[in-house]
Short mmCIF file of C-alpha atoms in Angstrom, two decimals:
data_model
loop_
_atom_site.label_atom_id
_atom_site.label_comp_id
_atom_site.label_asym_id
_atom_site.label_seq_id
_atom_site.Cartn_x
_atom_site.Cartn_y
_atom_site.Cartn_z
CA MET A 1 -12.30 3.67 -32.27
CA THR A 2 -14.28 1.48 -30.23
CA LYS A 3 -13.60 -1.47 -27.50
CA VAL A 4 -14.19 -3.98 -29.77
CA SER A 5 -12.14 -2.59 -32.69
CA ARG A 6 -9.25 -2.36 -30.49
CA TYR A 7 -9.63 -5.62 -29.33
CA HIS A 8 -9.76 -7.11 -32.44
CA LEU A 9 -6.54 -5.32 -33.73
CA ALA A 10 -4.74 -6.20 -30.20
CA LEU A 11 -5.35 -9.98 -31.10
CA ILE A 12 -4.15 -9.33 -34.62
CA GLY A 13 -1.08 -7.53 -33.58
CA VAL A 14 -0.26 -10.77 -31.26
CA ALA A 15 -1.06 -12.96 -33.66
CA VAL A 16 1.33 -10.81 -36.54
CA LEU A 17 3.90 -11.01 -33.84
CA ILE A 18 3.97 -15.11 -33.77
CA LEU A 19 3.92 -15.19 -37.25
CA VAL A 20 6.98 -12.81 -37.56
CA MET A 21 8.91 -15.01 -34.76
CA SER A 22 8.13 -18.53 -36.29
CA VAL A 23 9.61 -16.95 -39.35
CA VAL A 24 12.72 -15.70 -37.52
CA ARG A 25 13.18 -19.22 -35.58
CA VAL A 26 12.88 -21.11 -39.14
CA VAL A 27 15.18 -18.84 -41.03
CA SER A 28 17.96 -18.34 -38.23
CA GLY A 29 17.23 -21.94 -36.91
CA GLN A 30 17.25 -20.77 -33.23
CA ASN A 31 14.55 -22.67 -31.94
CA ASP A 32 14.74 -20.98 -28.45
CA ILE A 33 13.02 -17.88 -29.95
CA THR A 34 9.27 -19.62 -28.98
CA SER A 35 10.33 -22.34 -26.50
CA SER A 36 8.24 -23.22 -23.86
CA GLY A 37 11.60 -22.66 -21.54
CA THR A 38 12.20 -18.99 -22.94
CA PHE A 39 8.50 -18.26 -22.36
CA ASN A 40 8.49 -19.72 -19.18
CA ALA A 41 11.56 -17.46 -17.96
CA ALA A 42 10.01 -14.75 -19.71
CA LEU A 43 6.82 -14.78 -17.77
CA LEU A 44 9.17 -15.12 -14.41
CA LEU A 45 10.78 -12.14 -15.40
CA ALA A 46 7.85 -10.00 -16.58
CA VAL A 47 5.95 -10.33 -12.95
CA PRO A 48 7.93 -8.55 -11.16
CA ILE A 49 8.16 -5.83 -13.32
CA GLY A 50 4.36 -5.90 -14.02
CA LEU A 51 3.49 -5.79 -10.30
CA ALA A 52 5.89 -2.64 -9.83
CA GLY A 53 4.13 -0.88 -12.79
CA LEU A 54 1.14 -1.58 -11.90
CA GLY A 55 1.81 0.05 -8.33
CA GLY A 56 3.36 3.31 -10.42
CA LEU A 57 -0.15 3.19 -12.36
CA TRP A 58 -2.44 3.16 -9.44
CA ALA A 59 -0.26 5.93 -7.64
CA GLU A 60 0.29 8.09 -10.65
CA ARG A 61 -3.61 7.63 -12.06
CA ALA A 62 -4.34 9.69 -8.58
CA GLY A 63 -1.66 12.63 -9.62
CA VAL A 64 1.20 11.06 -7.58
CA VAL A 65 4.35 10.48 -9.17
CA ASN A 66 6.30 7.44 -7.42
CA ILE A 67 9.75 6.82 -8.52
CA GLY A 68 9.91 4.99 -4.93
CA LEU A 69 8.79 1.64 -6.42
CA GLU A 70 12.24 0.28 -6.20
CA GLY A 71 12.82 0.85 -2.35
CA MET A 72 9.39 -0.19 -1.83
CA MET A 73 10.35 -3.93 -3.75
CA VAL A 74 13.31 -4.09 -1.37
CA LEU A 75 11.47 -3.62 1.77
CA GLY A 76 9.17 -6.19 0.33
CA THR A 77 11.80 -8.62 -0.34
CA TRP A 78 13.41 -8.46 3.23
CA PHE A 79 10.20 -9.04 4.94
CA ALA A 80 9.03 -11.78 2.75
CA GLY A 81 12.20 -13.38 3.43
CA TRP A 82 12.36 -12.59 7.29
CA ALA A 83 8.58 -14.17 7.48
CA GLY A 84 9.22 -16.84 4.85
CA TYR A 85 11.90 -18.89 6.98
CA GLN A 86 10.04 -18.57 9.95
CA TRP A 87 6.33 -19.24 9.21
CA GLY A 88 6.23 -20.44 5.33
CA PHE A 89 5.10 -18.69 2.18
CA MET A 90 2.17 -17.06 3.08
CA ALA A 91 3.37 -15.54 5.81
CA ALA A 92 5.82 -14.22 3.50
CA LEU A 93 3.09 -12.73 0.84
CA VAL A 94 1.08 -10.67 3.57
CA ALA A 95 4.64 -9.35 5.15
CA GLY A 96 5.74 -8.07 1.96
CA LEU A 97 2.64 -6.57 1.14
CA ILE A 98 2.27 -4.89 4.23
CA ALA A 99 6.05 -3.40 4.16
CA GLY A 100 5.75 -2.37 0.44
CA ALA A 101 2.40 -0.78 1.75
CA LEU A 102 4.13 0.98 4.41
CA GLY A 103 6.84 2.32 1.71
CA GLY A 104 3.90 3.65 -0.01
CA LEU A 105 2.20 5.34 3.38
CA ILE A 106 5.62 7.23 4.04
CA HIS A 107 5.36 8.26 0.16
CA ALA A 108 1.95 9.41 0.81
CA VAL A 109 2.60 11.29 4.08
CA ALA A 110 5.77 13.35 2.71
CA THR A 111 3.91 14.30 -1.19
CA VAL A 112 0.45 14.33 0.10
CA THR A 113 0.16 15.67 3.67
CA PHE A 114 3.32 17.89 3.50
CA GLY A 115 3.64 18.63 -0.37
CA VAL A 116 7.31 17.38 -0.47
CA ASP A 117 8.29 17.01 -4.24
CA HIS A 118 7.34 13.93 -5.39
CA ILE A 119 10.74 13.10 -7.06
CA ILE A 120 12.32 13.78 -3.88
CA SER A 121 10.39 11.81 -2.05
CA GLY A 122 10.94 8.85 -4.35
CA VAL A 123 14.74 9.01 -4.41
CA ALA A 124 14.58 9.24 -0.46
CA ILE A 125 12.76 6.11 -0.07
CA ASN A 126 15.18 4.42 -2.85
CA LEU A 127 17.81 5.33 -0.27
CA LEU A 128 15.96 4.39 2.58
CA GLY A 129 14.96 0.98 2.03
CA PRO A 130 18.21 -0.70 1.28
CA GLY A 131 19.49 1.02 4.36
CA ILE A 132 16.88 -0.18 6.63
CA THR A 133 16.99 -3.87 5.07
CA ARG A 134 20.68 -3.74 5.45
CA PHE A 135 20.28 -2.27 9.34
CA LEU A 136 17.69 -5.22 9.91
CA SER A 137 20.50 -7.70 8.15
CA GLU A 138 23.01 -6.79 10.56
CA VAL A 139 20.92 -6.80 13.42
CA LEU A 140 18.73 -9.98 12.91
CA TYR A 141 20.97 -12.12 10.51
CA GLY A 142 24.27 -11.35 12.14
CA GLU A 143 26.61 -14.12 13.72
CA GLY A 144 24.97 -15.75 17.03
CA THR A 145 21.50 -15.55 15.59
CA ARG A 146 19.01 -18.08 15.49
CA ALA A 147 18.66 -16.74 11.98
CA ALA A 148 22.22 -17.26 11.39
CA ALA A 149 22.11 -20.72 12.57
CA ALA A 150 19.68 -21.60 10.22
CA GLY A 151 21.61 -20.45 7.06
CA ALA A 152 21.38 -16.53 7.38
CA GLY A 153 24.30 -14.39 6.32
CA ILE A 154 24.46 -10.54 6.60
CA THR A 155 23.15 -10.40 2.51
CA THR A 156 20.76 -13.43 2.99
CA SER A 157 17.75 -14.56 4.65
CA PRO A 158 17.32 -18.59 5.52
CA ALA A 159 15.29 -20.35 2.80
CA MET A 160 11.69 -20.30 3.58
CA SER A 161 10.04 -23.21 5.04
CA SER A 162 7.52 -23.66 2.81
CA GLU A 163 7.35 -22.91 -0.58
CA ALA A 164 4.47 -21.59 -2.88
CA PRO A 165 2.49 -24.27 -5.08
CA GLU A 166 2.97 -24.47 -8.85
CA PRO A 167 0.15 -25.98 -10.22
CA SER A 168 -0.02 -26.72 -14.11
CA LEU A 169 -3.52 -24.73 -15.53
CA PRO A 170 -6.17 -27.42 -16.97
CA LEU A 171 -7.03 -28.41 -20.37
CA PHE A 172 -3.23 -27.25 -21.58
CA SER A 173 -1.04 -29.26 -18.97
CA SER A 174 -3.48 -32.22 -17.87
CA GLY A 175 -2.52 -35.67 -19.38
CA PRO A 176 -0.19 -36.53 -21.52
CA ASP A 177 2.62 -33.47 -22.59
CA TRP A 178 1.04 -33.12 -26.16
CA LEU A 179 1.74 -29.39 -26.06
CA GLY A 180 5.85 -30.33 -25.61
CA SER A 181 5.76 -33.26 -28.14
CA LEU A 182 4.42 -31.14 -30.69
CA GLU A 183 6.79 -28.33 -29.59
CA ARG A 184 9.63 -30.44 -30.12
CA THR A 185 8.33 -31.24 -34.12
CA HIS A 186 9.75 -27.80 -35.06
CA TRP A 187 6.87 -27.62 -37.44
CA PHE A 188 6.46 -23.84 -38.67
CA LEU A 189 3.94 -21.96 -36.34
CA ILE A 190 2.14 -25.06 -35.09
CA SER A 191 5.11 -25.98 -32.80
CA ASP A 192 5.86 -22.07 -32.08
CA VAL A 193 2.13 -21.93 -30.42
CA ALA A 194 2.48 -24.94 -28.92
CA GLY A 195 6.00 -23.63 -27.20
CA ILE A 196 4.39 -20.49 -26.32
CA LEU A 197 1.25 -21.97 -24.57
CA ARG A 198 3.31 -24.77 -22.77
CA GLY A 199 5.72 -21.80 -21.53
CA LEU A 200 2.55 -19.80 -20.06
CA THR A 201 0.63 -22.69 -18.64
CA HIS A 202 3.26 -25.63 -17.27
CA GLU A 203 3.89 -25.07 -13.48
CA VAL A 204 3.01 -21.94 -13.10
CA ASN A 205 4.12 -20.04 -9.65
CA VAL A 206 0.44 -19.59 -7.62
CA LEU A 207 1.76 -15.79 -7.39
CA VAL A 208 1.50 -15.51 -11.34
CA ILE A 209 -1.69 -16.16 -11.85
CA LEU A 210 -2.73 -13.53 -8.76
CA ALA A 211 -0.52 -11.05 -10.38
CA VAL A 212 -2.21 -12.08 -14.17
CA LEU A 213 -5.56 -11.84 -12.31
CA LEU A 214 -4.67 -8.36 -11.02
CA LEU A 215 -4.42 -6.50 -14.56
CA PRO A 216 -7.90 -6.90 -15.09
CA LEU A 217 -8.94 -6.32 -11.70
CA THR A 218 -7.06 -2.96 -12.01
CA PHE A 219 -8.73 -2.07 -15.36
CA PHE A 220 -12.36 -3.23 -13.74
CA VAL A 221 -11.74 -1.01 -10.46
CA LEU A 222 -10.33 2.07 -12.07
CA TRP A 223 -12.42 2.65 -15.29
CA HIS A 224 -15.82 0.66 -14.27
CA THR A 225 -16.34 1.75 -10.79
CA ALA A 226 -17.28 5.15 -9.10
CA PHE A 227 -14.36 4.85 -6.72
CA GLY A 228 -11.88 4.42 -10.02
CA VAL A 229 -13.57 7.54 -11.31
CA ARG A 230 -12.86 9.66 -8.39
CA LEU A 231 -9.35 8.36 -8.38
CA ARG A 232 -8.95 9.23 -11.93
CA SER A 233 -10.45 12.48 -11.21
CA ALA A 234 -7.75 13.12 -8.58
CA GLY A 235 -5.00 12.54 -11.26
CA GLU A 236 -6.52 14.67 -13.94
CA ASN A 237 -8.05 17.67 -11.95
CA PRO A 238 -8.16 17.17 -8.18
CA TRP A 239 -9.60 20.94 -7.93
CA ALA A 240 -12.71 19.76 -9.71
CA ALA A 241 -13.04 16.37 -7.90
CA GLU A 242 -13.08 18.60 -4.72
CA SER A 243 -15.72 20.62 -5.97
CA LEU A 244 -17.75 17.54 -6.61
CA GLY A 245 -17.36 16.43 -2.96
CA VAL A 246 -14.15 13.86 -3.59
CA ASN A 247 -11.81 13.69 -0.90
CA VAL A 248 -8.72 14.13 -2.84
CA TYR A 249 -6.43 13.27 0.41
CA LEU A 250 -8.06 10.13 1.15
CA ILE A 251 -7.95 9.15 -2.60
CA LYS A 252 -4.69 9.84 -2.72
CA TYR A 253 -3.27 8.09 0.01
CA VAL A 254 -5.64 4.76 -0.71
CA ALA A 255 -3.84 4.61 -4.56
CA VAL A 256 -0.18 5.24 -2.92
CA VAL A 257 -0.42 2.83 -0.16
CA ILE A 258 -1.90 0.47 -2.95
CA SER A 259 1.05 1.43 -5.15
CA GLY A 260 3.37 0.42 -2.45
CA ALA A 261 1.46 -2.94 -1.54
CA PHE A 262 1.81 -4.18 -5.69
CA ALA A 263 5.31 -3.08 -5.42
CA GLY A 264 5.86 -5.19 -2.24
CA LEU A 265 4.33 -8.30 -3.75
CA GLY A 266 6.82 -7.79 -6.54
CA GLY A 267 9.39 -8.15 -4.04
CA VAL A 268 7.67 -11.23 -2.69
CA PHE A 269 7.67 -12.69 -6.02
CA LEU A 270 11.54 -12.62 -6.21
CA VAL A 271 11.81 -14.09 -2.78
CA PHE A 272 9.36 -17.01 -3.92
CA ILE A 273 11.62 -17.79 -7.18
CA SER A 274 14.60 -17.83 -5.12
CA THR A 275 13.39 -19.36 -2.08
CA LYS A 276 15.33 -16.75 0.14
CA TYR A 277 15.73 -13.01 0.00
CA VAL A 278 18.85 -11.70 -1.37
CA GLU A 279 20.40 -8.41 -0.91
CA GLY A 280 20.19 -6.44 -4.44
CA GLN A 281 17.71 -9.09 -5.66
CA THR A 282 15.46 -6.40 -7.29
CA ALA A 283 18.02 -5.22 -9.76
CA GLY A 284 16.58 -2.11 -10.56
CA ARG A 285 13.20 -3.69 -11.28
CA GLY A 286 10.99 -1.05 -10.05
CA PHE A 287 12.51 1.23 -12.52
CA ILE A 288 12.06 -0.87 -15.24
CA GLY A 289 8.16 -1.20 -13.83
CA LEU A 290 8.02 2.16 -14.19
CA ALA A 291 9.14 2.43 -17.44
CA ALA A 292 6.86 -0.57 -18.81
CA MET A 293 4.05 1.96 -17.26
CA ILE A 294 4.99 4.78 -19.09
CA PHE A 295 5.45 2.61 -22.22
CA GLY A 296 1.93 1.72 -21.42
CA ASN A 297 0.28 4.86 -21.68
CA TRP A 298 -0.80 4.58 -17.74
CA ARG A 299 -2.98 1.48 -18.76
CA PRO A 300 -2.94 -1.84 -17.32
CA GLY A 301 -2.87 -3.53 -21.03
CA GLY A 302 -0.07 -1.46 -22.02
CA LEU A 303 1.88 -2.07 -18.94
CA ALA A 304 1.17 -5.61 -19.42
CA ALA A 305 2.75 -5.81 -22.97
CA GLY A 306 5.86 -3.59 -21.70
CA ALA A 307 6.31 -5.71 -18.88
CA SER A 308 6.02 -8.98 -21.26
CA LEU A 309 8.65 -6.92 -23.85
CA PHE A 310 11.38 -6.91 -21.53
CA GLY A 311 10.57 -10.13 -19.77
CA TYR A 312 10.78 -12.26 -23.29
CA ALA A 313 13.93 -10.01 -23.83
CA SER A 314 15.74 -10.83 -20.69
CA GLY A 315 14.17 -14.71 -20.53
CA LEU A 316 15.95 -15.14 -24.38
CA GLN A 317 19.10 -13.35 -22.97
CA LEU A 318 19.77 -16.33 -20.34
CA ARG A 319 18.32 -19.21 -22.75
CA SER A 320 20.57 -18.22 -25.60
CA SER A 321 23.18 -15.75 -26.38
CA GLY A 322 23.44 -16.73 -30.23
CA ALA A 323 19.23 -16.08 -30.42
CA VAL A 324 19.86 -12.62 -29.05
CA THR A 325 21.25 -11.93 -32.44
CA ALA A 326 18.12 -12.93 -34.30
CA PHE A 327 16.70 -9.59 -32.81
CA PHE A 328 17.98 -8.03 -36.02
CA LEU A 329 15.86 -10.23 -38.37
CA PHE A 330 12.99 -9.65 -35.91
CA GLY A 331 13.59 -5.75 -35.89
CA ALA A 332 14.31 -5.34 -39.65
CA ILE A 333 11.08 -7.32 -40.28
CA LEU A 334 8.95 -5.23 -38.12
CA LEU A 335 10.25 -1.83 -39.44
CA LEU A 336 9.55 -3.52 -43.01
CA ILE A 337 6.02 -3.79 -41.71
CA TYR A 338 6.08 -0.36 -40.53
CA ILE A 339 7.03 0.93 -43.70
CA GLY A 340 4.24 -0.90 -45.49
CA THR A 341 1.86 0.65 -43.13
CA LYS A 342 2.92 4.19 -43.59
CA VAL A 343 3.40 3.79 -47.22
CA ARG A 344 -0.37 2.66 -47.56
CA ALA A 345 -1.63 5.57 -45.04
CA LEU A 346 0.45 7.87 -47.58
CA LEU A 347 -1.38 6.40 -50.63
CA SER A 348 -4.85 6.20 -49.43
CA SER A 349 -4.69 9.74 -47.72
CA GLY A 350 -6.78 10.97 -50.68
CA GLN A 351 -6.20 14.21 -51.45
CA PRO A 352 -2.59 15.50 -53.40
CA ALA A 353 -2.52 18.71 -50.79
CA GLU A 354 -2.71 16.80 -47.88
CA MET A 355 0.08 14.47 -49.13
CA VAL A 356 2.63 17.18 -49.33
CA THR A 357 1.71 18.55 -45.98
CA ARG A 358 2.40 15.17 -44.33
CA GLY A 359 5.03 13.99 -47.02
CA ALA A 360 7.67 15.88 -45.61
CA ARG A 361 7.58 14.12 -42.05
CA GLU A 362 6.15 11.09 -43.04
CA TYR A 363 8.84 10.31 -45.86
CA ASN A 364 11.86 11.21 -43.51
CA LEU A 365 10.05 8.45 -40.94
CA ILE A 366 10.30 5.90 -43.91
CA ALA A 367 13.75 6.56 -45.07
CA ALA A 368 15.04 6.24 -41.40
CA ALA A 369 13.26 2.89 -40.97
CA ALA A 370 14.36 1.91 -44.55
CA ALA A 371 18.01 2.63 -43.13
CA GLY A 372 17.42 0.90 -39.93
CA THR A 373 15.98 -2.32 -41.84
CA ILE A 374 19.40 -2.27 -44.05
CA VAL A 375 21.44 -1.95 -40.94
CA LEU A 376 19.61 -4.71 -38.90
CA ILE A 377 19.88 -7.06 -42.00
CA TRP A 378 23.82 -6.45 -42.52
CA LEU A 379 24.22 -6.94 -38.59
CA TRP A 380 22.10 -10.31 -39.00
CA LEU A 381 24.05 -11.82 -41.82
CA THR A 382 27.51 -10.40 -40.34
CA VAL A 383 27.22 -10.82 -36.71
CA ASP A 384 27.23 -14.21 -35.22
CA LYS A 385 27.28 -13.65 -31.51
CA LEU A 386 27.53 -10.68 -29.32
CA PRO A 387 29.63 -10.23 -26.67
CA ASN A 388 28.34 -11.10 -23.49
CA GLU A 389 28.47 -7.71 -22.35
CA PHE A 390 26.11 -6.96 -25.24
CA VAL A 391 24.00 -9.77 -24.77
CA PHE A 392 23.39 -8.97 -20.67
CA ILE A 393 22.40 -5.11 -21.92
CA THR A 394 19.90 -6.17 -24.49
CA PRO A 395 16.73 -6.00 -22.65
CA HIS A 396 17.61 -2.51 -21.27
CA VAL A 397 18.20 -1.36 -24.71
CA LEU A 398 15.08 -2.82 -26.26
CA THR A 399 13.33 -1.18 -23.38
CA LEU A 400 14.70 2.05 -24.04
CA LEU A 401 13.89 1.80 -27.93
CA VAL A 402 10.57 0.79 -27.41
CA LEU A 403 9.90 3.86 -25.02
CA LEU A 404 11.52 6.19 -27.32
CA VAL A 405 9.29 4.99 -30.33
CA ALA A 406 6.17 5.11 -28.04
CA SER A 407 6.80 8.64 -26.46
CA GLN A 408 5.33 10.17 -29.27
CA ARG A 409 1.72 8.96 -28.12
CA LEU A 410 1.92 9.21 -24.16
CA ARG A 411 -0.70 11.10 -22.42
CA MET A 412 0.25 11.11 -18.31
CA PRO A 413 -2.36 12.32 -16.10
CA LYS A 414 -2.98 16.30 -16.37
CA ALA A 415 -2.49 17.04 -12.61
CA ASP A 416 0.47 14.06 -11.90
CA GLY A 417 3.04 15.38 -9.63
CA VAL A 418 1.27 18.64 -9.24
CA ARG A 419 1.28 19.66 -5.48
CA TYR A 420 -2.29 19.75 -4.19
CA ARG A 421 -3.64 21.67 -1.17
CA ARG A 422 -7.68 21.74 -0.47
CA GLY A 423 -8.85 25.04 -1.25
CA GLU A 424 -6.39 26.19 -3.73
CA GLN A 425 -6.80 26.55 -7.30
CA HIS A 426 -3.87 25.60 -9.51
#
């Protein structure tokens, strides 16, 4: 399949999703499904996950498993809060990047130089990050310190002395709020598109713009530069790359340090949103970012889709607990579309023999999808409001389900997590 056709398929997929969301909004009466507030919240929630996943992408494309993203994000949050209250948002940005990069450097030293198991090293960093930051908080934010006088506590830093700007993107947000006016009409599809565009363009944090730009930049560097080819070859077959003169050790170090910097940047974003460091504010986003990267098949575009999915589910949950039940109808419609594509593929397969060969597995999938559709429609008709506990875990459950479906087409780098030693053949 050509790049052009993939691009067109992606656009068609987005259009179909917006159409389905519009149908669900009209049928369920839950306007928050496509409101600008929901999509603005989704964008803010997706960015730290996407940045953490981008960090995992750089490391794993070079053959280093990085489950220490959570610990690196924690380091980014603490140092961003510490520098931000003293010198403003630019200092917070630099400090968080450096702190995350240092976490990546520790991981690189352990895994690349000393050959420590990648999982063990990542777990150690996830323990080390919160431990170091708690120690620093007790030393620098305790009673009697200058930070404590400025409003710090053992679990929080003082507020940043200056905040990051939040510009509105031109064209969509300049002049009268015409997108907001269209959104409030609640017209089918038109108001939905207006709400989505307004939520993604109105008063966007400058770090959001930076994070979005990092996705195409990563794709260009890893897939369209000589450095990117060398980095990906280190993750596929480092011994073959070594035979061609690639310094595999250096490539892995650079990739893992960049990985840590991206995770730290995700932590900086959380500080920008809350205007200060708060202990535990990462809330497992490093692990979710890793899941989003796997869902995206170790590619930036897929990673963006995975982070957006989790961000949207979380944003909708925050905006309206009642709208979460509309997911039942949304899922039922998607399953019906899936059944239609499977039936069409079977009917167009041509030869009866091929239909018999593929039939058993395909029919089982169709039957399971049909059963799921019936259950989801029944839940949508009978459940008015989910308990708060179920609403809270909805994004996590949705992420697990999507990963389960996507697992059939995943292909990780062949040498991901493999211990590399120069001159040795695996």
